Short mmCIF file of C-alpha atoms and ligand atoms in Angstrom, two decimals:
data_model
loop_
_atom_site.label_atom_id
_atom_site.label_comp_id
_atom_site.label_asym_id
_atom_site.label_seq_id
_atom_site.Cartn_x
_atom_site.Cartn_y
_atom_site.Cartn_z
CA MET A 1 0.00 0.00 0.00
CA GLY A 2 2.95 2.40 0.12
CA PHE A 3 2.03 4.18 3.33
CA GLU A 4 4.65 6.04 5.17
CA ASN A 5 4.46 4.41 8.54
CA LYS A 6 5.24 6.04 11.80
CA VAL A 7 5.44 3.79 14.78
CA VAL A 8 4.35 5.18 18.10
CA LEU A 9 5.12 2.97 21.06
CA GLY A 10 2.61 2.93 23.87
CA ALA A 11 -0.18 0.62 24.89
CA LEU A 12 -3.12 3.07 25.01
CA PRO A 13 -3.08 4.61 21.50
CA ALA A 14 -2.31 1.20 20.00
CA LEU A 15 -5.45 -0.34 21.51
CA PHE A 16 -7.63 2.56 20.22
CA LEU A 17 -6.42 2.25 16.63
CA PHE A 18 -6.86 -1.50 16.60
CA SER A 19 -10.53 -1.10 17.54
CA ALA A 20 -11.11 1.41 14.71
CA CYS A 21 -9.60 -1.04 12.30
CA LEU A 22 -12.03 -3.82 13.17
CA ALA A 23 -15.02 -1.46 12.89
CA GLU A 24 -14.45 -0.89 9.16
CA GLY A 25 -14.27 -4.64 8.45
CA THR A 26 -10.78 -4.51 7.14
CA GLU A 27 -8.66 -7.61 7.43
CA CYS A 28 -5.47 -6.81 9.07
CA GLU A 29 -2.90 -8.19 11.33
CA LEU A 30 -1.92 -6.84 14.68
CA GLY A 31 0.43 -3.89 14.33
CA SER A 32 0.01 -3.54 10.55
CA CYS A 33 -3.48 -2.05 10.22
CA PRO A 34 -3.56 1.16 8.19
CA THR A 35 -5.58 3.92 9.73
CA LYS A 36 -7.48 6.47 7.74
CA MET A 37 -6.80 9.85 9.26
CA GLY A 38 -9.12 12.82 9.49
CA ASN A 39 -7.63 14.68 6.47
CA SER A 40 -7.31 13.40 2.92
CA ASN A 41 -3.59 13.24 2.78
CA VAL A 42 -3.29 9.46 2.69
CA ASN A 43 0.42 9.55 2.25
CA ASN A 44 0.84 11.27 5.61
CA VAL A 45 -0.20 8.38 7.76
CA THR A 46 0.93 7.70 11.33
CA VAL A 47 0.97 4.01 12.02
CA MET A 48 0.82 2.97 15.62
CA ALA A 49 1.40 -0.59 16.87
CA PRO A 50 1.47 -2.31 20.29
CA ALA A 51 4.91 -3.14 21.84
CA GLY A 52 6.50 -6.40 20.75
CA PRO A 53 7.61 -9.11 23.09
CA ARG A 54 10.55 -8.26 25.35
CA GLY A 55 13.85 -9.07 23.72
CA GLU A 56 16.48 -11.27 25.21
CA ALA A 57 19.03 -9.71 27.56
CA GLY A 58 21.86 -8.23 25.64
CA PRO A 59 25.50 -9.20 26.16
CA PRO A 60 27.22 -7.64 29.19
CA GLY A 61 28.55 -4.15 28.64
CA PRO A 62 32.21 -3.28 28.57
CA ARG A 63 34.07 -3.19 31.83
CA GLY A 64 33.76 0.20 33.58
CA GLY A 65 36.75 2.40 34.40
CA GLN A 66 38.43 2.32 37.79
CA GLY A 67 36.49 4.20 40.47
CA GLU A 68 37.89 6.91 42.73
CA LYS A 69 39.74 5.96 45.87
CA GLY A 70 37.37 5.43 48.79
CA GLU A 71 37.61 7.04 52.23
CA THR A 72 39.87 5.59 54.87
CA GLY A 73 38.11 2.84 56.76
CA ARG A 74 37.81 2.69 60.55
CA PRO A 75 40.46 0.77 62.48
CA GLY A 76 39.74 -2.90 62.86
CA LYS A 77 39.47 -4.81 66.13
CA LEU A 78 42.61 -6.14 67.82
CA GLY A 79 43.38 -9.61 66.54
CA PRO A 80 44.25 -12.62 68.72
CA GLN A 81 47.82 -12.90 70.10
CA GLY A 82 50.14 -14.66 67.68
CA LEU A 83 52.59 -17.45 68.42
CA GLU A 84 55.94 -16.66 70.02
CA GLY A 85 58.56 -15.71 67.44
CA GLN A 86 61.97 -17.30 67.07
CA LYS A 87 64.95 -15.97 68.98
CA GLY A 88 66.72 -13.15 67.14
CA GLU A 89 70.39 -13.01 66.28
CA LYS A 90 72.92 -11.84 68.82
CA GLY A 91 73.45 -8.07 68.72
CA ASP A 92 76.76 -6.31 68.25
CA PRO A 93 78.82 -5.71 71.36
CA GLY A 94 78.15 -2.39 73.06
CA GLN A 95 80.63 0.43 73.40
CA PRO A 96 83.00 0.32 76.35
CA ALA A 97 81.75 2.21 79.39
CA ASN A 98 83.64 4.95 81.16
CA GLN A 99 85.82 3.90 84.00
CA GLY A 100 84.06 4.14 87.32
CA ALA A 101 85.36 5.96 90.34
CA GLU A 102 87.98 4.19 92.34
CA GLY A 103 86.23 2.09 94.93
CA TRP A 104 87.19 1.08 98.44
CA GLY A 105 89.37 -1.98 98.08
CA GLY A 106 87.91 -3.70 101.07
CA GLY A 107 90.31 -4.06 103.92
CA ALA A 108 94.09 -3.80 103.70
CA VAL A 109 94.80 -2.87 107.30
CA TYR A 110 98.16 -3.32 108.97
CA ILE A 111 100.23 -1.91 111.83
CA ARG A 112 103.30 0.06 110.97
CA TRP A 113 105.55 -0.69 113.96
CA GLY A 114 108.07 1.95 114.97
CA ARG A 115 106.42 4.91 113.22
CA THR A 116 104.15 7.72 114.41
CA ALA A 117 102.16 7.95 111.14
CA CYS A 118 101.29 6.02 108.02
CA ASN A 119 102.68 7.00 104.62
CA GLU A 120 99.72 8.96 103.34
CA SER A 121 101.46 9.87 100.08
CA ALA A 122 101.11 6.21 99.10
CA GLY A 123 97.30 6.22 99.19
CA THR A 124 97.18 5.04 102.80
CA VAL A 125 95.15 6.52 105.61
CA THR A 126 96.22 6.62 109.24
CA ALA A 127 93.41 4.97 111.20
CA TYR A 128 95.01 5.78 114.54
CA THR A 129 98.41 6.10 116.12
CA GLY A 130 99.71 4.99 119.47
CA LEU A 131 102.40 3.12 121.32
CA ALA A 132 103.42 -0.49 121.20
CA GLY A 133 102.46 -2.66 124.17
CA GLY A 134 102.30 -6.27 125.21
CA ALA A 135 102.85 -8.76 128.00
CA LEU A 136 105.84 -8.53 130.34
CA TRP A 137 109.00 -10.09 128.96
CA SER A 138 109.47 -12.29 132.06
CA GLU A 139 105.97 -13.70 132.43
CA LYS A 140 105.00 -17.03 130.91
CA GLY A 141 101.35 -16.24 130.36
CA GLY A 142 99.21 -13.37 129.21
CA GLY A 143 98.92 -12.26 125.63
CA SER A 144 101.66 -12.96 123.16
CA ASN A 145 100.81 -10.52 120.41
CA TYR A 146 102.12 -6.98 120.53
CA GLN A 147 99.40 -4.33 120.58
CA CYS A 148 99.21 -0.85 119.07
CA LEU A 149 97.73 0.97 122.07
CA PRO A 150 96.02 4.32 121.45
CA ALA A 151 97.30 7.39 123.23
CA ASP A 152 93.80 8.30 124.40
CA PRO A 153 92.26 5.24 126.05
CA GLU A 154 88.54 5.03 126.78
CA TRP A 155 87.23 3.12 129.74
CA GLY A 156 84.25 0.92 130.54
CA VAL A 157 83.42 -0.76 133.84
CA TYR A 158 86.52 -0.88 136.02
CA LYS A 159 87.86 -1.39 139.53
CA ASP A 160 91.17 0.30 140.02
CA GLY A 161 93.88 -1.64 141.81
CA VAL A 162 96.14 -4.46 140.60
CA ASP A 163 94.29 -7.65 141.48
CA GLY A 164 96.77 -10.27 140.35
CA LEU A 165 94.24 -12.61 138.81
CA LYS A 166 94.38 -10.84 135.45
CA ALA A 167 96.44 -10.47 132.31
CA TYR A 168 98.69 -7.43 132.22
CA MET A 169 99.44 -4.90 129.52
CA TYR A 170 102.80 -3.14 129.45
CA GLY A 171 104.37 -0.60 127.21
CA ALA A 172 107.16 -1.75 124.94
CA GLU A 173 110.79 -0.86 124.30
CA TYR A 174 113.41 -1.48 121.69
CA GLN A 175 116.20 -3.70 122.99
CA LEU A 176 119.53 -3.42 121.18
CA ASN A 177 123.02 -4.46 122.13
CA THR A 178 124.65 -3.69 118.76
CA ASP A 179 124.31 -1.03 116.11
CA ALA A 180 122.76 -3.53 113.75
CA PRO A 181 120.18 -3.17 112.43
CA TYR A 182 119.50 0.12 114.28
CA ASP A 183 121.63 2.72 116.01
CA GLU A 184 121.81 1.50 119.58
CA ALA A 185 122.49 4.91 121.05
CA THR A 186 119.32 6.52 119.75
CA VAL A 187 116.96 3.54 119.85
CA ASP A 188 117.83 1.20 122.73
CA ASP A 189 115.41 1.24 125.65
CA ARG A 190 113.20 3.84 123.98
CA GLU A 191 109.44 3.45 123.75
CA VAL A 192 108.06 2.26 120.45
CA PRO A 193 105.41 4.17 118.48
CA CYS A 194 103.00 2.50 116.09
CA ALA A 195 100.39 3.49 113.51
CA VAL A 196 97.42 1.52 112.23
CA CYS A 197 97.19 2.04 108.48
CA TYR A 198 94.39 1.51 106.01
CA SER A 199 95.15 1.29 102.30
CA LEU A 200 92.09 2.72 100.55
CA SER A 201 92.34 1.07 97.17
CA ARG A 202 93.86 -2.24 98.18
CA ARG A 203 92.17 -5.29 99.54
CA ALA A 204 94.80 -7.51 101.04
CA GLN A 205 98.07 -7.18 102.93
CA MET A 206 100.85 -9.48 103.97
CA MET A 207 104.13 -9.29 105.83
CA ILE A 208 107.04 -11.13 104.24
CA PRO A 209 109.93 -11.97 106.57
CA ALA A 210 113.46 -11.91 105.15
CA ARG A 211 112.45 -9.74 102.19
CA ASN A 212 112.71 -6.04 101.60
CA THR A 213 110.73 -5.82 98.34
CA CYS A 214 107.26 -6.93 97.30
CA PRO A 215 106.22 -9.31 94.52
CA ASP A 216 105.20 -7.86 91.16
CA GLY A 217 101.83 -6.13 91.34
CA TRP A 218 102.03 -5.53 95.10
CA THR A 219 102.59 -2.16 96.76
CA ARG A 220 105.38 -1.88 99.30
CA GLU A 221 103.84 -0.20 102.34
CA TYR A 222 107.01 -0.19 104.38
CA GLY A 223 110.01 -2.34 105.12
CA GLY A 224 112.44 -2.82 107.98
CA TYR A 225 113.62 -5.53 110.31
CA LEU A 226 111.95 -8.43 112.00
CA MET A 227 111.68 -8.15 115.80
CA ALA A 228 110.34 -10.36 118.59
CA GLY A 229 110.81 -11.07 122.29
CA TYR A 230 114.14 -12.25 123.64
CA ARG A 231 114.71 -15.96 122.96
CA ASP A 232 115.42 -16.95 126.58
CA GLN A 233 112.78 -14.95 128.40
CA ALA A 234 109.71 -16.67 129.74
CA GLY A 235 107.21 -14.57 127.87
CA ARG A 236 106.23 -15.50 124.35
CA SER A 237 105.71 -12.97 121.60
CA LYS A 238 105.09 -12.68 117.90
CA PHE A 239 107.40 -11.72 115.08
CA VAL A 240 106.54 -8.28 113.80
CA CYS A 241 107.97 -6.03 111.08
CA MET A 242 109.63 -2.97 112.67
CA ASP A 243 110.07 0.04 110.40
CA GLY A 244 113.50 0.43 108.82
CA GLU A 245 113.80 3.97 110.15
CA PRO A 246 112.23 3.66 113.59
CA GLU A 247 111.06 6.62 115.59
CA VAL A 248 111.01 6.76 119.38
CA LEU A 249 108.41 8.24 121.68
CA PRO A 250 109.54 11.22 123.75
CA GLY A 251 110.70 10.42 127.27
CA GLY A 252 111.09 6.86 128.44
CA GLU A 253 114.84 6.63 128.05
CA GLY A 254 115.17 4.34 131.06
CA ASN A 255 115.29 0.56 130.97
CA GLN A 256 111.78 -0.09 132.21
CA SER A 257 109.96 -3.36 132.46
CA GLY A 258 107.50 -4.19 129.75
CA ALA A 259 107.11 -5.86 126.40
CA LEU A 260 110.41 -5.88 124.52
CA PHE A 261 111.45 -5.89 120.89
CA TYR A 262 114.69 -7.61 119.92
CA PRO A 263 116.16 -8.02 116.46
CA VAL A 264 115.91 -11.52 114.99
CA GLU A 265 118.95 -13.42 113.70
CA ALA A 266 118.89 -16.37 111.32
CA ARG A 267 120.17 -19.72 112.61
CA CYS A 268 121.36 -22.30 110.15
CA GLY A 269 120.32 -25.92 110.37
CA SER A 270 116.77 -26.66 109.42
CA LEU A 271 116.99 -23.16 107.96
CA PRO A 272 119.11 -23.57 104.82
CA CYS A 273 122.35 -21.58 104.59
CA PRO A 274 122.75 -20.37 101.97
CA PRO A 275 120.55 -18.60 101.09
CA TYR A 276 120.23 -17.70 104.80
CA VAL A 277 123.29 -16.59 106.70
CA GLU A 278 124.12 -17.67 110.24
CA GLY A 279 123.53 -14.87 112.74
CA ARG A 280 122.39 -12.24 110.23
CA GLU A 281 119.53 -9.89 111.16
CA LEU A 282 116.41 -10.62 109.14
CA THR A 283 114.64 -7.97 107.11
CA CYS A 284 110.91 -7.73 106.50
CA VAL A 285 108.42 -5.94 104.24
CA VAL A 286 104.67 -5.24 104.38
CA CYS A 287 102.91 -5.39 101.02
CA THR A 288 99.35 -4.68 99.87
CA ILE A 289 97.44 -5.36 96.68
C1 LIG B 301 1.42 15.46 7.65
O1 LIG B 301 0.32 15.96 8.41
C2 LIG B 301 0.63 16.81 9.42
C3 LIG B 301 -0.63 17.15 10.26
O2 LIG B 301 -1.72 17.23 9.51
C4 LIG B 301 1.29 18.02 8.86
O3 LIG B 301 1.65 18.94 9.87
C5 LIG B 301 2.45 17.66 8.02
O4 LIG B 301 3.08 18.74 7.39
C6 LIG B 301 2.11 16.62 6.98
N1 LIG B 301 3.35 16.10 6.35
C7 LIG B 301 3.42 15.96 5.01
C8 LIG B 301 4.70 15.46 4.48
O5 LIG B 301 2.51 16.20 4.30
C1 LIG B 302 106.00 6.92 101.11
O1 LIG B 302 105.60 6.39 99.86
C2 LIG B 302 106.29 6.94 98.77
C3 LIG B 302 105.66 6.37 97.53
O2 LIG B 302 105.61 4.97 97.62
C4 LIG B 302 107.78 6.62 98.90
O3 LIG B 302 108.48 7.17 97.82
C5 LIG B 302 108.29 7.18 100.22
O4 LIG B 302 109.63 6.77 100.42
C6 LIG B 302 107.46 6.66 101.37
N1 LIG B 302 107.85 7.29 102.62
C7 LIG B 302 107.98 6.62 103.74
C8 LIG B 302 108.38 7.41 104.95
O5 LIG B 302 107.78 5.41 103.82
C1 LIG B 303 117.03 -3.73 130.86
O1 LIG B 303 115.95 -4.42 131.51
C2 LIG B 303 115.91 -5.80 131.20
C3 LIG B 303 114.71 -6.33 131.86
O2 LIG B 303 114.48 -5.83 133.11
C4 LIG B 303 117.19 -6.46 131.72
O3 LIG B 303 117.19 -7.84 131.41
C5 LIG B 303 118.38 -5.78 131.06
O4 LIG B 303 119.60 -6.30 131.61
C6 LIG B 303 118.35 -4.28 131.30
N1 LIG B 303 119.37 -3.67 130.52
C7 LIG B 303 120.15 -2.71 131.02
C8 LIG B 303 121.18 -2.17 130.11
O5 LIG B 303 120.03 -2.32 132.15
#
C-alpha cells in the first residue's frame, strides 16, 4: 500500500487504533493495520502498533573504568595474640663504658711498727696512732701478740687496783746491744710508736719476713727488720715487722719493764744456709694489693 508508517510505542493509543480497524471490516494483522486519518492526505499516515515481546538480555557491557579511591576505613578490632617468634640473632657488642670511680678496696689494714704515722702519700690513711704494748718479757702467760695501744684510752666498767688474777698490759721498748740493724744509742730502751694504716684502694696485705721488696703487682707499704721477744725470756711474743727507720716516743729513756722488741737473727740448720746466713739480722716488708 505504500504508506509512510510512523510507529508510536505505547499501549493506550495502540489499543484505540486497533478497535477502529475492526469497525471498518478490514482484514489486518496486529500492528500492521492502516488507519485512515481525518484529512485526505493518505500519504501522511501515522501508524501505531502495540509493543513487541521483550527481547532477550543483551551481552554484558564493557568493563567500567576504575572508580575513585574510597575514604579511609575505621580501624579494625585487635586480633588474637600470635605465636611466640623465634629468637633473634645476637646483637653487636656495646661500646666500652667509662671507667668508674675508684672504689674502696675492702680491707688492707696493717700496723706500721716503729712509726708515728702512716705514709699517706702512698694512698694510705692513718686509722690511729699509738704506742706499742704487750705482755711482760718475764711472764709465761698473758697475751703474746704486741698491741698498738692508742694514746687516748677510753674506759668501761673498772675497779682500780692491781688484782693479780688478770692479764697485764705493758708498754714496749726497743732492745739493742749492737748497732745492727738500728743505732743502739738513739733507739735502745726507747718506747716504740705504732700506727694503724688503712690502704684505701687495696684489699689484702701481707708481711714477708726476710724480704725487703714486694712481689710484682704488690705495693710496698714499708720495710724494715723483723723483731720479737728475747729468745730466753719466759714470755712469748710474735714476730713483727719494725720500720727500717724507727722513731722513738719522747721520754722513756730508762730501761723499764715491759714488752720488749729484739732483732731476729737467722740460725742455720733446718733453715738452709745459703741462702740464709748464720747470725744475720732478718729484714721484712709489708705489702698490699
Ligand atoms: C502530515 O500531516 C501533518 C498534520 O496534519 C502536517 O503537519 C504535516 O506537514 C504533513 N506532512 C506531510 C509530508 O505532508
Ligand atoms: C711513702 O711512699 C712513697 C711512695 O711509695 C715513697 O716514695 C716514700 O719513700 C714513702 N715514705 C715513707 C716514709 O715510707
Ligand atoms: C734492761 O731491763 C731488762 C729487763 O728488766 C734487763 O734484762 C736488762 O739487763 C736491762 N738492761 C740494762 C742495760 O740495764
